[in-house]
PDB file of C-alpha atoms and ligand atoms in Angstrom:
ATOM      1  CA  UNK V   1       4.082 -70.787 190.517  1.00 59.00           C
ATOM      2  CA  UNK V   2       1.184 -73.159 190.748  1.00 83.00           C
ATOM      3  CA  UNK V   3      -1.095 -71.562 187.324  1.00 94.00           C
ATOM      4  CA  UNK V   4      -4.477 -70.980 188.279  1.00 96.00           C
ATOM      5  CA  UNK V   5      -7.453 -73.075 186.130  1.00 97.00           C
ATOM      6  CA  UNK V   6      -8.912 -71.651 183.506  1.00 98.00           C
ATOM      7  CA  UNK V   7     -12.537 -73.170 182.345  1.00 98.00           C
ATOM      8  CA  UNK V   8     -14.503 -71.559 179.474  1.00 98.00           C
ATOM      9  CA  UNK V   9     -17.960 -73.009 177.877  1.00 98.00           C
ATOM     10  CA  UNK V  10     -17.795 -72.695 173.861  1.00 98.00           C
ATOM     11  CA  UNK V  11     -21.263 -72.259 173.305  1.00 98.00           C
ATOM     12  CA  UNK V  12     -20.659 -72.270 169.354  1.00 98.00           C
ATOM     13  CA  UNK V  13     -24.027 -71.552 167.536  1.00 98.00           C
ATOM     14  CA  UNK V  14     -26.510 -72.030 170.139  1.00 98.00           C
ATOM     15  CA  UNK V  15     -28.113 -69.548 172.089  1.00 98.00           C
ATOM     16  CA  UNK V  16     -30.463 -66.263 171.239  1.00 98.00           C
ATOM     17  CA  UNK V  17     -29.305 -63.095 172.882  1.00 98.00           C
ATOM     18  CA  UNK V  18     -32.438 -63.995 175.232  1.00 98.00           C
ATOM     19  CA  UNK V  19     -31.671 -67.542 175.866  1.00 98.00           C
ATOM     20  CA  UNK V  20     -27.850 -66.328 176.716  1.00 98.00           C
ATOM     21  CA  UNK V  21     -29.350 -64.004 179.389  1.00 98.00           C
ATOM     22  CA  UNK V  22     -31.080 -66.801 181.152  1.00 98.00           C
ATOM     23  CA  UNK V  23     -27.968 -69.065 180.980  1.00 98.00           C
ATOM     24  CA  UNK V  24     -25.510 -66.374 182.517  1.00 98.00           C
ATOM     25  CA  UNK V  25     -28.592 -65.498 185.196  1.00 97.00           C
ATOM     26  CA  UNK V  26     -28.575 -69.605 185.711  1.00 98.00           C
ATOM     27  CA  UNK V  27     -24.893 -69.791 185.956  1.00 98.00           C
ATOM     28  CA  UNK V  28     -23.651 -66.807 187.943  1.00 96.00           C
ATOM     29  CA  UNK V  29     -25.290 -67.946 191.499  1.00 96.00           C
ATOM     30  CA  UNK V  30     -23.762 -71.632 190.526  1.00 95.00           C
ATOM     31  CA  UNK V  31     -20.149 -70.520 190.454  1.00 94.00           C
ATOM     32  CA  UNK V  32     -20.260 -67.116 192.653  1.00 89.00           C
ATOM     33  CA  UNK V  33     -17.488 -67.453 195.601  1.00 84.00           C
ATOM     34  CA  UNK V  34     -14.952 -69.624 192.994  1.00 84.00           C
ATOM     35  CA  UNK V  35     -13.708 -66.433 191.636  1.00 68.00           C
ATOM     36  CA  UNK V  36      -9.995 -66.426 192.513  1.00 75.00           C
ATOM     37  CA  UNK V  37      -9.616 -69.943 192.524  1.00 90.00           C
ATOM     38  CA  UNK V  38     -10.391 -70.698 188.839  1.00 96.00           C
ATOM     39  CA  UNK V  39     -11.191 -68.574 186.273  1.00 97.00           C
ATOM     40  CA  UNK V  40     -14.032 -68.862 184.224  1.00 97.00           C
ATOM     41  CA  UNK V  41     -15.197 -67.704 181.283  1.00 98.00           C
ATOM     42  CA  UNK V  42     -17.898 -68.306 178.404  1.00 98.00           C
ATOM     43  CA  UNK V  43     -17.843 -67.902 174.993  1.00 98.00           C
ATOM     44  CA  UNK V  44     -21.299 -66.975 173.120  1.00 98.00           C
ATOM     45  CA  UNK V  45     -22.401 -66.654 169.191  1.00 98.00           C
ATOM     46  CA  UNK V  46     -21.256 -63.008 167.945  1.00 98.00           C
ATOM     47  CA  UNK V  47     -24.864 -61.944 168.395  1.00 98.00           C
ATOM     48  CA  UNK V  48     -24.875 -62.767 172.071  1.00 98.00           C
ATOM     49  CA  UNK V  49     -21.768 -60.598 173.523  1.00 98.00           C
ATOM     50  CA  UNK V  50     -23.351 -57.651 174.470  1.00 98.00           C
ATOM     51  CA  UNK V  51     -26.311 -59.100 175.998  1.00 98.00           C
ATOM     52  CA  UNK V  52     -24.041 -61.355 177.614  1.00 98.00           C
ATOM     53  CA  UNK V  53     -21.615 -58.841 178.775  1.00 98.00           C
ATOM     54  CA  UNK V  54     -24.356 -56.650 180.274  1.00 98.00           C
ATOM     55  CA  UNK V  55     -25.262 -60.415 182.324  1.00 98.00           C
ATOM     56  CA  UNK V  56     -21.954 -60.723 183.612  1.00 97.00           C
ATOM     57  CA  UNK V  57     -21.675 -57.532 185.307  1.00 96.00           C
ATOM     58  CA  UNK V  58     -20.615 -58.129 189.034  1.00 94.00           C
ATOM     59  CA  UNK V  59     -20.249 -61.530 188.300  1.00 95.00           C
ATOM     60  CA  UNK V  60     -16.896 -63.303 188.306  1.00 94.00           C
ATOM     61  CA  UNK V  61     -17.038 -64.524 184.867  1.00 97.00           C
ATOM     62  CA  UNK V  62     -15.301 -63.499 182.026  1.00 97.00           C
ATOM     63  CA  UNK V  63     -16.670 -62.722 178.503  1.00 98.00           C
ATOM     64  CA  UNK V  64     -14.817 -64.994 175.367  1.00 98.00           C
ATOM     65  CA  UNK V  65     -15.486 -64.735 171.898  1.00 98.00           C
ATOM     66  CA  UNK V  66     -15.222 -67.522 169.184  1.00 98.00           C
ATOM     67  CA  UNK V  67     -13.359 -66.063 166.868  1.00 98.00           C
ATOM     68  CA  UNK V  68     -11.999 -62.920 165.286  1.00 98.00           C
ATOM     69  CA  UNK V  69     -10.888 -61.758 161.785  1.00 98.00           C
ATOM     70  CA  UNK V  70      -6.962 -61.254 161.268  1.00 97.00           C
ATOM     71  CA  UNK V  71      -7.186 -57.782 159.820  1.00 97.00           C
ATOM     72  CA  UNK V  72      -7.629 -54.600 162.210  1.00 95.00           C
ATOM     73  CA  UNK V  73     -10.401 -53.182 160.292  1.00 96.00           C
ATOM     74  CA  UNK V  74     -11.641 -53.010 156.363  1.00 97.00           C
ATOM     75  CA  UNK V  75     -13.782 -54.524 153.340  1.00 98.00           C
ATOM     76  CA  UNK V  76     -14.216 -57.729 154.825  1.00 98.00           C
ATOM     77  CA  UNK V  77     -18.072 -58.219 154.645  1.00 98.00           C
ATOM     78  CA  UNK V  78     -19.459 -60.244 157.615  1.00 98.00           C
ATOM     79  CA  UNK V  79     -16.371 -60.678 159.882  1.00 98.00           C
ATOM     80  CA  UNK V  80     -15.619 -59.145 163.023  1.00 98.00           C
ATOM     81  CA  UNK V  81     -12.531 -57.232 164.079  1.00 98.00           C
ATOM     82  CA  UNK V  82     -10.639 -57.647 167.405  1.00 98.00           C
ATOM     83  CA  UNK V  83     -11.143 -53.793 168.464  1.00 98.00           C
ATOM     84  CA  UNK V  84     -14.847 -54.468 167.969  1.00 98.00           C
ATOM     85  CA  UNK V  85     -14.647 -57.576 170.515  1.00 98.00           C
ATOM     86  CA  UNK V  86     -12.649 -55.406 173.101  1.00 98.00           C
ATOM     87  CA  UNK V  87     -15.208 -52.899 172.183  1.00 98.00           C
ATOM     88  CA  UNK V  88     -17.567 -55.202 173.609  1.00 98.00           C
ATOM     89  CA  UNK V  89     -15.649 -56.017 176.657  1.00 97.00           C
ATOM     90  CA  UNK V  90     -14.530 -59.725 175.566  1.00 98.00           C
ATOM     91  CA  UNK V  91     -11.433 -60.366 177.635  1.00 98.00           C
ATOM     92  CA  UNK V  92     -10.197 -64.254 175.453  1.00 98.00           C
ATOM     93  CA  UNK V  93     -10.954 -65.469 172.143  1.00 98.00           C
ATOM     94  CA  UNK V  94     -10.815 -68.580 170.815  1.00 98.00           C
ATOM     95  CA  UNK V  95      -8.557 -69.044 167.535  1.00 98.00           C
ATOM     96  CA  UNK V  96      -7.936 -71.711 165.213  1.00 98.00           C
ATOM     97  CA  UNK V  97     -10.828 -74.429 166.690  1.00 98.00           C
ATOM     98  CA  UNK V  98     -11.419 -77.431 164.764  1.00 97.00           C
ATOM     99  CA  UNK V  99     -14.645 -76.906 163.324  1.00 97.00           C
ATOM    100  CA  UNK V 100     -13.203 -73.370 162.021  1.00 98.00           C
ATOM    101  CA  UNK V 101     -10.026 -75.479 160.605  1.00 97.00           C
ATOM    102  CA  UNK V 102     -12.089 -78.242 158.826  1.00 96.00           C
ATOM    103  CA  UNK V 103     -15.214 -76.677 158.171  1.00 97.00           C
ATOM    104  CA  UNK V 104     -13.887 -73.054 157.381  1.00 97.00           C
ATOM    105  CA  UNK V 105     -10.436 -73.081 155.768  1.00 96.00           C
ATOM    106  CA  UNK V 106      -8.686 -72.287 158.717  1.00 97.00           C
ATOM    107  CA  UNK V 107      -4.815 -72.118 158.541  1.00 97.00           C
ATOM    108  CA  UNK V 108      -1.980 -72.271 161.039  1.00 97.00           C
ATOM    109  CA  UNK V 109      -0.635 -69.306 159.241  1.00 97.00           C
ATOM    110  CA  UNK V 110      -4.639 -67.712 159.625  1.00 97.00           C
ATOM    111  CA  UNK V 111      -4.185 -68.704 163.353  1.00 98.00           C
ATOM    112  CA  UNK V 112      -1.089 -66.922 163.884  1.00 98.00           C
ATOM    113  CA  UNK V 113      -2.014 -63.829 162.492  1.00 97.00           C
ATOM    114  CA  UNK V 114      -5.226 -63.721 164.513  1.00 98.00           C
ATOM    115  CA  UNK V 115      -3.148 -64.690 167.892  1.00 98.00           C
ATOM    116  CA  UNK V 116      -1.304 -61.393 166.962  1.00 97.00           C
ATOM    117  CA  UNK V 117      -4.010 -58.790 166.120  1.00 97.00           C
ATOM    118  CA  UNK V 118      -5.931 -60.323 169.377  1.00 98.00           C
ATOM    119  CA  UNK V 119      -2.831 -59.338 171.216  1.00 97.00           C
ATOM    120  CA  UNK V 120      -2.628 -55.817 169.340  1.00 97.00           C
ATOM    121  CA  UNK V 121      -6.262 -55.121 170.620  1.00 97.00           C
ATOM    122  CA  UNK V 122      -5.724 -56.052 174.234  1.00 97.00           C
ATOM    123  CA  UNK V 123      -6.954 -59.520 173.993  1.00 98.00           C
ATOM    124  CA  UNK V 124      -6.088 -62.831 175.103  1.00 98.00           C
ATOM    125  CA  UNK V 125      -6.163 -65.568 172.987  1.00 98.00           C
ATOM    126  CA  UNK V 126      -7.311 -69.228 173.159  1.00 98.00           C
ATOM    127  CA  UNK V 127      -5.190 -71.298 170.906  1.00 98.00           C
ATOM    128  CA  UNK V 128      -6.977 -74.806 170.044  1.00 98.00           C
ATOM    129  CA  UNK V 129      -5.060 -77.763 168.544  1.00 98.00           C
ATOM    130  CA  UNK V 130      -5.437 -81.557 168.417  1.00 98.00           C
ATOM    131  CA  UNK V 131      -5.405 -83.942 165.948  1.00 97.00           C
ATOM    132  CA  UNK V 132      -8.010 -85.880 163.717  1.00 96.00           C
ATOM    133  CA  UNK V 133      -8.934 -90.039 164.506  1.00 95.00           C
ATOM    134  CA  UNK V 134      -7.341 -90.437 161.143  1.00 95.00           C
ATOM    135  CA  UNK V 135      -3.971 -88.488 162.442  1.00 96.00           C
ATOM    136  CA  UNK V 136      -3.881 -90.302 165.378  1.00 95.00           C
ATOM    137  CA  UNK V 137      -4.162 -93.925 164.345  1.00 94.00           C
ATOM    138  CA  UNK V 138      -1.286 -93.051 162.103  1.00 96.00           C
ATOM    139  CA  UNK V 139       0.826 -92.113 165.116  1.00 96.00           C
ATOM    140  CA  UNK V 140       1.013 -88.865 163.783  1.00 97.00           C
ATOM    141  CA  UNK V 141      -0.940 -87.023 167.234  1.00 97.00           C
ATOM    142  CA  UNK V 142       2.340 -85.367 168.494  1.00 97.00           C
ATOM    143  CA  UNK V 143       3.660 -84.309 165.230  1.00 98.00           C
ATOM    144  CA  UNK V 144       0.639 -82.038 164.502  1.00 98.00           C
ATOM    145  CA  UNK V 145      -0.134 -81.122 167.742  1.00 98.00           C
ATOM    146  CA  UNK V 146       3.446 -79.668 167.877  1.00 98.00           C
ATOM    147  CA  UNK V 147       3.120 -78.316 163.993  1.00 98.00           C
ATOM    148  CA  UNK V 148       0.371 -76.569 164.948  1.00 98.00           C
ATOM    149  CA  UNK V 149       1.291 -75.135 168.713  1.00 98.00           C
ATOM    150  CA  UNK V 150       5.097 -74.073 166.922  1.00 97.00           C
ATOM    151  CA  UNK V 151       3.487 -72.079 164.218  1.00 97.00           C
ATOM    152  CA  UNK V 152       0.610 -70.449 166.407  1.00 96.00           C
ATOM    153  CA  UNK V 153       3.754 -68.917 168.271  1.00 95.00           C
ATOM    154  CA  UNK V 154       5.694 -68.533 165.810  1.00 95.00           C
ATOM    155  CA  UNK V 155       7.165 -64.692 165.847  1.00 93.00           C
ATOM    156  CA  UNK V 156       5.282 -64.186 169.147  1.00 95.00           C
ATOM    157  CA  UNK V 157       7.661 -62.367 171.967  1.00 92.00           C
ATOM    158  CA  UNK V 158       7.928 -64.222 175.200  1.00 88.00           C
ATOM    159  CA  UNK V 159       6.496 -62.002 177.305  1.00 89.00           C
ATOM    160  CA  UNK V 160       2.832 -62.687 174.523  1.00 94.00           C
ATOM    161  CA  UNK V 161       3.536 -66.546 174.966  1.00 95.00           C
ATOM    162  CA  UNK V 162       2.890 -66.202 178.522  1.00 93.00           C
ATOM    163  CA  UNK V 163      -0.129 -64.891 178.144  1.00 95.00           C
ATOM    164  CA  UNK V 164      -1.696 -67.405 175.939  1.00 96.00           C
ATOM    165  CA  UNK V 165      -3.689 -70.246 176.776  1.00 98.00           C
ATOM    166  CA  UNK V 166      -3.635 -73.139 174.490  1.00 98.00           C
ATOM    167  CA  UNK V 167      -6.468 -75.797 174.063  1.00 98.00           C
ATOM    168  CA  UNK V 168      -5.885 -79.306 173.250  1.00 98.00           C
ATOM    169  CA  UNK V 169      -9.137 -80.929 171.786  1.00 98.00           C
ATOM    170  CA  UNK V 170      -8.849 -83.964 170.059  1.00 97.00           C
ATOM    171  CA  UNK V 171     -11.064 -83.409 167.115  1.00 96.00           C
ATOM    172  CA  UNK V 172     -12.358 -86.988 167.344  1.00 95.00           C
ATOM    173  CA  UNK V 173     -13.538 -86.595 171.367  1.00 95.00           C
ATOM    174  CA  UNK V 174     -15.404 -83.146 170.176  1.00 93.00           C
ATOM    175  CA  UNK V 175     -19.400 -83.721 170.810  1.00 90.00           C
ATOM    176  CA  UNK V 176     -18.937 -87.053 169.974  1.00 91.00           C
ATOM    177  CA  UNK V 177     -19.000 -88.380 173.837  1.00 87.00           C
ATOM    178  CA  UNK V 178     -15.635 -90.025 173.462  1.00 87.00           C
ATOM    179  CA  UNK V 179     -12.730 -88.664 175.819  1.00 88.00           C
ATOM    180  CA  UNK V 180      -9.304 -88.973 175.615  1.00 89.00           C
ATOM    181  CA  UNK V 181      -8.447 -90.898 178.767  1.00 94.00           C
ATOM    182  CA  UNK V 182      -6.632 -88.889 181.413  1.00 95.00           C
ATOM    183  CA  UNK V 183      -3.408 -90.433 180.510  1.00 96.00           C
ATOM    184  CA  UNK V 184      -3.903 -89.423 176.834  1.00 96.00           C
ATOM    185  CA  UNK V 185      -4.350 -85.662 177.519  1.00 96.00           C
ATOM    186  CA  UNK V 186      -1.073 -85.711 179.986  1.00 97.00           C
ATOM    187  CA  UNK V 187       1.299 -87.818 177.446  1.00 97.00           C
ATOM    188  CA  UNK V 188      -0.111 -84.592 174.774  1.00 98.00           C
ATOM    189  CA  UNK V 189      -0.109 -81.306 177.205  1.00 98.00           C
ATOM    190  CA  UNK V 190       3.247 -82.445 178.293  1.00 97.00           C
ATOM    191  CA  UNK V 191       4.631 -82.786 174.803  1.00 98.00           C
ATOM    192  CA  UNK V 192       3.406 -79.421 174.348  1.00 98.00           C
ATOM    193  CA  UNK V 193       4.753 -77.978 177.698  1.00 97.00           C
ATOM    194  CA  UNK V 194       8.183 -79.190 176.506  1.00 97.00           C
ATOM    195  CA  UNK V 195       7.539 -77.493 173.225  1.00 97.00           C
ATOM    196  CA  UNK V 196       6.742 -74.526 175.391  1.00 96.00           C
ATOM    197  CA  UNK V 197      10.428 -74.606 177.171  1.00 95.00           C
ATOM    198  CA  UNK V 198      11.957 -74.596 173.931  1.00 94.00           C
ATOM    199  CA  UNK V 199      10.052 -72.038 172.234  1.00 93.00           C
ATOM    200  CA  UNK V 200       9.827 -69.423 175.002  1.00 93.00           C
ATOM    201  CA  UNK V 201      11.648 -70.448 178.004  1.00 92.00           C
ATOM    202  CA  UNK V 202      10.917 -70.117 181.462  1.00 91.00           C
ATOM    203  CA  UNK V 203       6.967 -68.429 180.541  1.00 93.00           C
ATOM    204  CA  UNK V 204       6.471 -71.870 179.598  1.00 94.00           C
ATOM    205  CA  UNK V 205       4.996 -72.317 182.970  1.00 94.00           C
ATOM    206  CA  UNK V 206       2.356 -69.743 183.061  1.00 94.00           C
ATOM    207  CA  UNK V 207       0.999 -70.760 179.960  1.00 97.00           C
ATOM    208  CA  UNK V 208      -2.735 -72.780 180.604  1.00 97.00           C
ATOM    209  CA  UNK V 209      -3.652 -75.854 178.906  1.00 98.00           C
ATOM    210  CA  UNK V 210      -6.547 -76.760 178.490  1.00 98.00           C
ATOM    211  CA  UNK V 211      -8.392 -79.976 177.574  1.00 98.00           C
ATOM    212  CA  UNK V 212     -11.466 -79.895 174.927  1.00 97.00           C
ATOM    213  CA  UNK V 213     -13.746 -82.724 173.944  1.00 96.00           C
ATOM    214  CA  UNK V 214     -16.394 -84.385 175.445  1.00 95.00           C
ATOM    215  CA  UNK V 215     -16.019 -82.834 179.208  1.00 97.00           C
ATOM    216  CA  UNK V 216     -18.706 -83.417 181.176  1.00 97.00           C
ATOM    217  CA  UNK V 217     -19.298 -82.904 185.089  1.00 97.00           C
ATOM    218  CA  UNK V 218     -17.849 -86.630 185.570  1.00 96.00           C
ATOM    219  CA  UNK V 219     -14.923 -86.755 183.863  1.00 96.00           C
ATOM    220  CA  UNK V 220     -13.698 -83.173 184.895  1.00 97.00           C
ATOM    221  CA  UNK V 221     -12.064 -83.483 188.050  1.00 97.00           C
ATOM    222  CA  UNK V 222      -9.761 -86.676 187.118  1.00 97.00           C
ATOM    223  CA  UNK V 223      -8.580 -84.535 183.763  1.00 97.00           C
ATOM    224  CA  UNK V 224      -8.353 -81.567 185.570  1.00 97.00           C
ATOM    225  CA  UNK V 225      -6.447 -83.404 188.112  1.00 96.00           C
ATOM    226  CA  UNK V 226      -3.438 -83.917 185.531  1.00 96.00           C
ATOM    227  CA  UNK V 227      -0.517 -81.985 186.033  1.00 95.00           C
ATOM    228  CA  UNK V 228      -0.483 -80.337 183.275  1.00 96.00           C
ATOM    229  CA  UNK V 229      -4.275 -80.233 182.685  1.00 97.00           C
ATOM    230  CA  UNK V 230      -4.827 -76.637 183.764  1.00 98.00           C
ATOM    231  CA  UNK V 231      -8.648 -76.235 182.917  1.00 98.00           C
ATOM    232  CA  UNK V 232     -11.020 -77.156 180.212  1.00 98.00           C
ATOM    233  CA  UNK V 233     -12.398 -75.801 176.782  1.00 98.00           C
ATOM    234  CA  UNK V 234     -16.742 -77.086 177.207  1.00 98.00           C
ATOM    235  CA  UNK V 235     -19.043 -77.339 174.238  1.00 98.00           C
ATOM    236  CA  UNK V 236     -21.954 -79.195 175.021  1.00 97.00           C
ATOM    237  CA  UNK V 237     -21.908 -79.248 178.383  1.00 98.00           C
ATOM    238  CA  UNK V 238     -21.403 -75.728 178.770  1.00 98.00           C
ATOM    239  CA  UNK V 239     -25.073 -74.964 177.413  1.00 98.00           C
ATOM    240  CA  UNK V 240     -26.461 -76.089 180.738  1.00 98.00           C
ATOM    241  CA  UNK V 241     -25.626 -73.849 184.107  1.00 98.00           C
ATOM    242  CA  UNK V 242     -25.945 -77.414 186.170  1.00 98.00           C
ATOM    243  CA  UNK V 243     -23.514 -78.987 184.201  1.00 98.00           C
ATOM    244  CA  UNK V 244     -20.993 -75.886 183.631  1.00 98.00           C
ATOM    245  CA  UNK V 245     -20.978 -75.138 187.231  1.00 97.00           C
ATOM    246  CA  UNK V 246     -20.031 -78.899 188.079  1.00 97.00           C
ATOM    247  CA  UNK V 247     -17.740 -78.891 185.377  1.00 98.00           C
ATOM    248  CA  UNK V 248     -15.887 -75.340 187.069  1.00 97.00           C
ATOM    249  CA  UNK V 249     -15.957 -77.338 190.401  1.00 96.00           C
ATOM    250  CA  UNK V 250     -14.170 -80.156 189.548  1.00 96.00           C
ATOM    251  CA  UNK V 251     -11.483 -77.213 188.930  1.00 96.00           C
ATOM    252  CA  UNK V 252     -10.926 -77.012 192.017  1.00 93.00           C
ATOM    253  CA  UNK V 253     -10.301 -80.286 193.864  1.00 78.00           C
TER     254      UNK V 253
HETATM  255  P1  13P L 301     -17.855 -80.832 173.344  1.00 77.00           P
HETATM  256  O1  13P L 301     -17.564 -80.505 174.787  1.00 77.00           O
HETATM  257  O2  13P L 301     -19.286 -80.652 172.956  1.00 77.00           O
HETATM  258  O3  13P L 301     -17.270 -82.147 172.931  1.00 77.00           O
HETATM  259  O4  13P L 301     -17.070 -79.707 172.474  1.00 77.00           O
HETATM  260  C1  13P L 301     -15.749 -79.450 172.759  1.00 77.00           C
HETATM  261  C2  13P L 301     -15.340 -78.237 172.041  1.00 77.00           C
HETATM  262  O5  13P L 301     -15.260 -78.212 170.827  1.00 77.00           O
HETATM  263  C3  13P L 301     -15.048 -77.026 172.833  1.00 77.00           C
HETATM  264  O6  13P L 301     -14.440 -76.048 172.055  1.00 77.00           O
END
C-alpha cells in the first residue's frame, strides 16, 4: 500500500489570528485540486485555530496544533487540553518537537502520555524526533532517534501505531538553513521503519515519516523522493503560501 504524503507547515509563534487568515486565503487557491494526492495540513499558534479553522472551510487542508497538555482536563493554568483542540476541529498535533524538548522540559515519558490522551480525544498525533549536532558527531544519531521513537510508542496498541505519523528533524538542520542530505534522512527513516516492524508489525507500513529542518521549495522533491520520506514537517518556509504550496508540490512528483 503505497502511503499517501503528508506535508504540514509548523508555523510556531508567528502569525496574528488576522495575519493567519490571509495566509490560509493565500494558500488555499495554491494547493486546491492536490487534495487526495497529499495531504496537507498547517499548524498555527493556539490563538490562531479558530480563525484558522473557520479559513479552511471547503478547503482541502487540514487544521494541526503544536502541542497539547497530557492531562484530560484540570488546574493546569495556561495549557490546553486535547478535547479543547478537537473542540476546535484540529485533526494532528504535533508532540514532543525540539524546541518544546530543549527549551521546555519536554520528556519522552511527557511525549508518550500526550501521544495517548491525543488518541483518547480523537486526534492524531505528530511525533517529532532527531538528534542534536552534538549527538550526532558522537555517532550517537540512531541510538536516540530509536530511544526516543521506542518510548513515544511505548504501550501504544497496534492498531494507534498505525495511525501515527512520526517526524524526523534533525535539531541542528531546524531554521538554521542546513539540511540533512537526502541520503542522511533515508539511512534515519529507515532505521526507524525497521524499528517500526519490530514494535508493531505489519502497521509499520502505514505509518508517515516525515522529514523536518530546513525544507524549502528546492530541496523538497529530492527528500520527498526517498522511499521512506513520506512528506515533510515546514517551519520557515511554511509562513509564506508561495513557498508552502511549492513545498506540497514537490509531494507529488
Ligand atoms: P525550519 O523549516 O524553519 O527549519 O523548521 C523546521 C521545524 O522545526 C518544523 O517543525
Amino acid at each position: 500500500m503505497a502511503r499517501v504524503k503528508f506535508v504540514c507547515g509548523n508555523w510556531k509563534m508567528y502569525k496574528t489570528t488576522g495575519e493567519a487568515r490571509e495566509l490560509v486565503r493565500a494558500l488555499a487557491p495554491l494547493v486546491e485540486g492536490m487534495g487526495g494526492k497529499v495531504q496537507v495540513a498547517v499548524a498555527p499558534p493556539f490563538t490562531a485555530l479558530a480563525a484558522v479553522a473557520e479559513a479552511l472551510r471547503g478547503t482541502p487542508i487540514d487544521l494541526a496544533a503544536q502541542n497539547v497538555h497530557r492531562e484530560a482536563q484540570g488546574a493546569f493554568t495556561g495549557e490546553i487540553s486535547a478535547g479543547m483542540l478537537a473542540d476546535l476541529g484540529v485533526k494532528h498535533c504535533i508532540v514532543g518537537h525540539s524546541e518544546r524538548r530543549q527549551l521546555f522540559g519536554e520528556t519522552d515519558e511527557g511525549v508518550r502520555e500526550k501521544v495517548v490522551v491525543l488518541f483518547k480525544a480523537g486526534l492524531l498525533p505528530i511525533v517529532c524526533v532527531g538528534e542534536t549536532l552534538q549527538e550526532r558527531e558522537a555517532g550517537q544519531t540512531l541510538a536516540i532517534v530509536s530511544r526516543q521513537v521506542k518510548s513515544a510508542l511505548q504501550g501504544l496498541p497496534s492498531a494507534d501505531v498505525g495511525r501515527l505519523t512520526l517526524a524526523y528533524e534533525p535539531v541542528w538542520a531546524i531554521g538554521t538553513g542546513k539540511t540533512a542530505t537526502t541520503a542522511q534522512a533515508q539511512e534515519v527513516h529507515a532505521v526507524i521503519r525497521r524499528l517500526l516492524v519490530e514494535l508493531a508489525g505489519g502497521v509499520a507500513d502505514e505509518v508517515r515519516i516525515q522529514y523536518g529542518g530546513s525544507v524549502k521549495p528546492d530541496n523538497a522533491a529530492e527528500l520527498m523522493g526517498q522511499p521512506d520520506v513520506d512528506g515533510a514537517l515546514v517551519g520557515g518556509a511554511s509562513l509564506k503560501a508561495p513557498d508552502f504550496s511549492r513545498i506540497v508540490k514537490g509531494a507529488l512528483r
